[in-house]
XYZ file of C-alpha atoms in Angstrom:
192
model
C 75.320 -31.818 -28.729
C 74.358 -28.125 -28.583
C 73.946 -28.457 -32.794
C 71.154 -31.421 -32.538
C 68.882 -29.885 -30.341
C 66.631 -28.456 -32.991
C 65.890 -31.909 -33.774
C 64.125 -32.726 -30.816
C 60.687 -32.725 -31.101
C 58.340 -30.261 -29.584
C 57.040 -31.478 -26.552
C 53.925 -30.033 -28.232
C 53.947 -33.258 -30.438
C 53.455 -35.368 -26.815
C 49.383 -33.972 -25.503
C 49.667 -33.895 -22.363
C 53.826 -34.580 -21.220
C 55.856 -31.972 -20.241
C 59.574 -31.956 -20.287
C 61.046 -32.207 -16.752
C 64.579 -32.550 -18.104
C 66.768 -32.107 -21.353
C 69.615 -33.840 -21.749
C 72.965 -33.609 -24.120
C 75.342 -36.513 -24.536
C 78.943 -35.857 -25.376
C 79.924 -39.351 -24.617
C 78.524 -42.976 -25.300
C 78.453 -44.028 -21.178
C 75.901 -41.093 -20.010
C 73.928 -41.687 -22.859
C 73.680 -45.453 -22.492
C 72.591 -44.596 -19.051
C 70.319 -41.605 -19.827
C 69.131 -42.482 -23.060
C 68.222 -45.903 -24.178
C 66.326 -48.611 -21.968
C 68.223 -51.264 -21.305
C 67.285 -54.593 -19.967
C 68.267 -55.202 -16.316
C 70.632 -58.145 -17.736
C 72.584 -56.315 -20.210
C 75.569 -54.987 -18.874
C 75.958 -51.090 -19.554
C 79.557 -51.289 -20.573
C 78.594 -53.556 -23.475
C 76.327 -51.368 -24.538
C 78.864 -48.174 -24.372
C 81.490 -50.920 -26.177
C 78.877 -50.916 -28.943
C 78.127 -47.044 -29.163
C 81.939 -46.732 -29.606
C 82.019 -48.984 -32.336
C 79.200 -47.087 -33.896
C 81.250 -43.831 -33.807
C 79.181 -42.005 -30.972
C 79.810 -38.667 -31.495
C 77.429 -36.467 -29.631
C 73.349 -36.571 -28.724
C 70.579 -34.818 -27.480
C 67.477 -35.600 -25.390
C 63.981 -34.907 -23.126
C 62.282 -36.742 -20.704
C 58.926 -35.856 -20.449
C 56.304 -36.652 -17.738
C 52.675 -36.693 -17.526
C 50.354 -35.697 -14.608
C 50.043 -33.719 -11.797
C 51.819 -34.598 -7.968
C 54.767 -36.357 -8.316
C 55.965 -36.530 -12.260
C 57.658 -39.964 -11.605
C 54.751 -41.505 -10.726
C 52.536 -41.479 -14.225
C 53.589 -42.168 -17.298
C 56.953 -41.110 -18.640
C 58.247 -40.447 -22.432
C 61.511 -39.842 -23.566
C 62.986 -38.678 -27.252
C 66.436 -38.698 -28.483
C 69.019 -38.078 -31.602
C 72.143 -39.101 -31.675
C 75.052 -38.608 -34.198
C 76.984 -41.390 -34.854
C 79.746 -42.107 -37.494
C 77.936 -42.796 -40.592
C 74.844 -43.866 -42.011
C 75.642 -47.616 -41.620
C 76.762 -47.124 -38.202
C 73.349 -45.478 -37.065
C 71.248 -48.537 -39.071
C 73.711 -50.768 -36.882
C 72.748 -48.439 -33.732
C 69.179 -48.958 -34.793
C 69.103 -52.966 -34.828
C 71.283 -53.076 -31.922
C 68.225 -50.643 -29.615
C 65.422 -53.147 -31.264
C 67.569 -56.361 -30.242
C 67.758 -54.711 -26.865
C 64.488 -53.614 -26.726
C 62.802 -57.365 -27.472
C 64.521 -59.014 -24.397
C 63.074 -59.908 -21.231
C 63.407 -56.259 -19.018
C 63.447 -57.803 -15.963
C 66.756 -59.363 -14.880
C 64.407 -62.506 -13.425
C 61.047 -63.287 -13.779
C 59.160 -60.578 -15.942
C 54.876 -59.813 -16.024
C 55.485 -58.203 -19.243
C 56.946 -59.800 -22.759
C 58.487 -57.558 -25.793
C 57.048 -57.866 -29.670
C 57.781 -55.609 -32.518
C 55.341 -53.682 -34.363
C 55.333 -52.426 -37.491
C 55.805 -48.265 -38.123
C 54.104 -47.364 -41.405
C 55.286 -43.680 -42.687
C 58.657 -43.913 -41.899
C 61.403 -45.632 -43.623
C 63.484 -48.369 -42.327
C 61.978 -47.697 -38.760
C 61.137 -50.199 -35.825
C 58.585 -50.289 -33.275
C 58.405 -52.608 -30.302
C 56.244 -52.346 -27.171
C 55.930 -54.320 -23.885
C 52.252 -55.706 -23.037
C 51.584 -57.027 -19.498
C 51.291 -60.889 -19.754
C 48.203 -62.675 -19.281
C 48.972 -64.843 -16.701
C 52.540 -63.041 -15.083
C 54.302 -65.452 -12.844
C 53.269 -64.885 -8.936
C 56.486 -63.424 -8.011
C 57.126 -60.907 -10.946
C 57.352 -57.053 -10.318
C 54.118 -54.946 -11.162
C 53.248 -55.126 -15.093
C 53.818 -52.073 -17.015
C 53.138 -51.280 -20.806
C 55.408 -49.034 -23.203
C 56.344 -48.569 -26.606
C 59.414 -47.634 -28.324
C 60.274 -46.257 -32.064
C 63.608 -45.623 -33.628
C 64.682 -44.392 -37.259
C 67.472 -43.180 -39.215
C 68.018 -40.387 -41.461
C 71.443 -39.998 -42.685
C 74.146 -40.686 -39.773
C 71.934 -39.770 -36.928
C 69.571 -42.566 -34.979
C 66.438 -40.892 -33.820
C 64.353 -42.266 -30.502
C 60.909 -42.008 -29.410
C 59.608 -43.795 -26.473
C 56.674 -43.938 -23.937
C 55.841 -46.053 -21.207
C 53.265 -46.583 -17.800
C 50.853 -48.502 -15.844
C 48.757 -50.697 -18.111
C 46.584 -48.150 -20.516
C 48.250 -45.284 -19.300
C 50.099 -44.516 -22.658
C 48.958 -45.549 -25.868
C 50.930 -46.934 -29.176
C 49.063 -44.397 -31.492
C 50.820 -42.153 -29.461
C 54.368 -42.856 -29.879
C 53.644 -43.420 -33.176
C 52.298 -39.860 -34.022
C 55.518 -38.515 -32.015
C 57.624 -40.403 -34.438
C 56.039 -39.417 -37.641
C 56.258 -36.165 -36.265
C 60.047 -36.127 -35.607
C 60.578 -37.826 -38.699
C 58.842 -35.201 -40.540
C 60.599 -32.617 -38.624
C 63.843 -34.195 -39.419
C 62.993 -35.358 -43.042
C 62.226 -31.884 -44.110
C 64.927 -29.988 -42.859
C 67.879 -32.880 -44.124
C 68.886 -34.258 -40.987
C 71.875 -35.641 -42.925
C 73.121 -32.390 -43.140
C-alpha cells in the first residue's frame, strides 16, 4: 500500500473537505468494507470473492469531510487506488463498482434511484450519482444525493466519490476531483 499513496489526490483538489482519515488496504475484505459503497443487499463476501478474482493486491485511501461540529454530519468524500492483477482485471474491477453502484442502496424501500453519467476527459471512465426521488415512498429513509467516478490506468482502478443531504455536494465537483487524479496519475505513468 505504502507505494500508492502518492497517487492519492491532494485533498487540495476537494475546496472545502478535509481528510479525517487515510486508509491502506493490504487485503480485499477491509477494503470492500472501507473502500467501495456497497448496497445494503449485496453481501460483502461476494464482493471480497470478486476482488480476489481480480488479483487484489494492495490499495490506498482518504475520507474526507466537510464542515465544522461534528465531521459525520455534512457531506463526506472519499478517494481510492487500488492495484489489482492486470489491466483487464482493474477494467473488470471497474464494471463490477458501476454495476454495484446503479442498484437500489437501500436494502428495502429507497427515496433515492442510481443513473450513470457520462465523464468527459477521461478515458474509459464511469460516473453514476444518486438523486432523491420525486415522490420517495412514505416509509423510505431520509433522501440523500452523491456521485461516484472510477477509471483505470494500467492495472490500478482509481475512485472518486462524494455524497450528502440533497445540494450539499455537487457533480461538477467529483468530476473536477477525477480529472484531477487522472491527470495526476496520467502524467506520472500510473502503470508503472
Amino acid at each position: 500500500p505504502a507505494s500508492l499513496k502518492d497517487r492519492l489526490l491532494p485533498v487540495s483538489e476537494l475546496p472545502g473537505f478535509k481528510v479525517v482519515r487515510n486508509v491502506e488496504w493490504d487485503n480485499p475484505i477491509d477494503f470492500v468494507s472501507q473502500g467501495i459503497p456497497l448496497p445494503e443487499a449485496t453481501p460483502p463476501s461476494r464482493a471480497v470473492e470478486a476482488f480476489e478474482d481480480f488479483g487484489f493486491e494492495a490499495g490506498v485511501g482518504a475520507l474526507l469531510v466537510m464542515g465544522k461540529g461534528n465531521p459525520f454530519e455534512g457531506p463526506q468524500a472519499n478517494v481510492g487506488v487500488v492495484q489489482l492483477g492486470s489491466d483487464e482485471d482493474a477494467r473488470k474491477a471497474l464494471d463490477y463498482v458501476r454495476k454495484e453502484a446503479l442498484k437500489q442502496p437501500c436494502f428495502a424501500v429507497c427515496a433515492v434511484e442510481g443513473r450513470e453519467f457520462a465523464v468527459a476527459g477521461i478515458p474509459g471512465a464511469k460516473g453514476v450519482q444518486h438523486r432523491p426521488l420525486r415522490e420517495p415512498p412514505p416509509n423510505a429513509p431520509p433522501p440523500f444525493e452523491d456521485y461516484g467516478v472510477g477509471f483505470t490506468i494500467g492495472p490500478r482502478l482509481f475512485l472518486v466519490g462524494a455524497g450528502g443531504g440533497p445540494g450539499q455536494v455537487k457533480k461538477k465537483q467529483v468530476l473536477g476531483a477525477a480529472r484531477a487524479l487522472y491527470e495526476r496519475n496520467a502524467k506520472s505513468g500510473a502503470a508503472s
